[in-house]
mmCIF file of C-alpha atoms in Angstrom:
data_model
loop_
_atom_site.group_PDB
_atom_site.id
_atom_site.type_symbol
_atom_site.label_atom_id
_atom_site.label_comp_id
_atom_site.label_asym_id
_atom_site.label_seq_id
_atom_site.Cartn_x
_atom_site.Cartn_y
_atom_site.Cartn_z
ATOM 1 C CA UNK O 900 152.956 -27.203 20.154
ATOM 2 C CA UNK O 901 154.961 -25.424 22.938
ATOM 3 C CA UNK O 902 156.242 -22.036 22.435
ATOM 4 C CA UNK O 903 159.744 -23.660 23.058
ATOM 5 C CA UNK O 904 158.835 -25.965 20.059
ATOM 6 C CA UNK O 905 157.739 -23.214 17.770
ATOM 7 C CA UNK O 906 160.059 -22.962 14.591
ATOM 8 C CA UNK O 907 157.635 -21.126 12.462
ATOM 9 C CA UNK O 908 158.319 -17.139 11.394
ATOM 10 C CA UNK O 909 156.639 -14.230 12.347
ATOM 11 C CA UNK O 910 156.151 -10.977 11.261
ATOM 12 C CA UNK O 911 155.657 -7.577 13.402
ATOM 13 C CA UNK O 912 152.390 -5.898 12.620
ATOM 14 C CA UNK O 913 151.697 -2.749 13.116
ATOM 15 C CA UNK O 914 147.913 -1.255 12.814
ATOM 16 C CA UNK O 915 146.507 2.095 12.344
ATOM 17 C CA UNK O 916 146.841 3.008 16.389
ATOM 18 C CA UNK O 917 150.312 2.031 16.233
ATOM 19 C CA UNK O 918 149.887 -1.026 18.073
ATOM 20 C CA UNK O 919 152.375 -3.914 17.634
ATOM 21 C CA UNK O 920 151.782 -7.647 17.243
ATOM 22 C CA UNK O 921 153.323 -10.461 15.465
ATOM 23 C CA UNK O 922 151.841 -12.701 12.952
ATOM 24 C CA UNK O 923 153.125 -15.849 11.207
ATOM 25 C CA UNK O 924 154.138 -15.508 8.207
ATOM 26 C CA UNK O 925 152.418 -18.347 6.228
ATOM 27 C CA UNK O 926 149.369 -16.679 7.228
ATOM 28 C CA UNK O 927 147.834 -13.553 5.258
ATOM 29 C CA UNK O 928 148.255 -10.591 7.797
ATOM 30 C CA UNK O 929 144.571 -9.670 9.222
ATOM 31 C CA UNK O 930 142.666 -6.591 7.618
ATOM 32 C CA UNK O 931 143.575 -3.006 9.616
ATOM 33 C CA UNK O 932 147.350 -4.563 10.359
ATOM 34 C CA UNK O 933 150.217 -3.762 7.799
ATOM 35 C CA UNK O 934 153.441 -5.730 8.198
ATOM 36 C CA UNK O 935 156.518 -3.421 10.501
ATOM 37 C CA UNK O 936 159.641 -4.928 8.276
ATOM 38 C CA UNK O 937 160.586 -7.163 11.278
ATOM 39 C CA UNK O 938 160.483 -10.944 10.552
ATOM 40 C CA UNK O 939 162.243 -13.604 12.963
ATOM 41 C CA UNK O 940 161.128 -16.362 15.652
ATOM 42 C CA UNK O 941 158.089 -15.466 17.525
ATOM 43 C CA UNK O 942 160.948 -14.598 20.684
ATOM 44 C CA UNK O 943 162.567 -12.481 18.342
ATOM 45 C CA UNK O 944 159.693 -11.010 17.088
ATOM 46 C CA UNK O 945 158.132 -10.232 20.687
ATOM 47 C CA UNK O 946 162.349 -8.742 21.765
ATOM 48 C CA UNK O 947 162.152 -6.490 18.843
ATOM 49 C CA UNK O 948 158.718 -4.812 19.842
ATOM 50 C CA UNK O 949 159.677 -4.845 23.272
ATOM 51 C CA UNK O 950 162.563 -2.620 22.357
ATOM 52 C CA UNK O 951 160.354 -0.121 19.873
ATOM 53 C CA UNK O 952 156.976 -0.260 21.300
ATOM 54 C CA UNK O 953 157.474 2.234 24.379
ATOM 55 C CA UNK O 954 154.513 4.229 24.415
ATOM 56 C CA UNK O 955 151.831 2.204 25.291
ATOM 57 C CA UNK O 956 148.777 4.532 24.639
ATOM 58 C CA UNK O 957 146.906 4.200 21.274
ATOM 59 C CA UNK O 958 147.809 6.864 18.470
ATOM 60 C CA UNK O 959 144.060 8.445 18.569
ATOM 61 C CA UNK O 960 144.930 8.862 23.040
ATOM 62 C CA UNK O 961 148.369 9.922 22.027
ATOM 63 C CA UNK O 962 147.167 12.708 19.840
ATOM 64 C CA UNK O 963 144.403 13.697 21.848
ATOM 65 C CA UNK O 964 146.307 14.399 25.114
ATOM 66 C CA UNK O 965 148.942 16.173 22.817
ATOM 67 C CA UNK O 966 146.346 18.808 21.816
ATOM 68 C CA UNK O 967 144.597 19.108 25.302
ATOM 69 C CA UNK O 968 148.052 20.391 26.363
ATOM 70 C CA UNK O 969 147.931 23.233 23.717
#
């Protein structure tokens, strides 16, 4: 199946480093992942973290380059 064929739903996941992914739905989302409350296409899925994922950097790097500043 081509992505331009795809017609299942996804879900955004979101794991303990703040990381994003999607997931389909029909499928049990993976241990260490929590679902984000976004739930579309996989496109619409992947537009939607596009617009909130903006920090790259894992939570742990975040907060660790937070307190080597203090």
């Amino acid at each position: 199946m081509s992505e331009l064929d795809d017609d299942r739903r996804y879900l955004v996941v979101l794991n303990d480093e703040e990381q994003y992914s999607v997931w389909p739905t029909e499928r049990d989302v993976p241990a260490g992942w929590r679902a984000e409350g976004f739930e579309g296409t996989r496109q619409e899925c992947l537009d939607h973290v596009s617009l909130v994922w903006t920090d790259m950097r894992p939570l742990s790097l975040r907060r660790a380059m937070e307190t080597a500043r203090d």
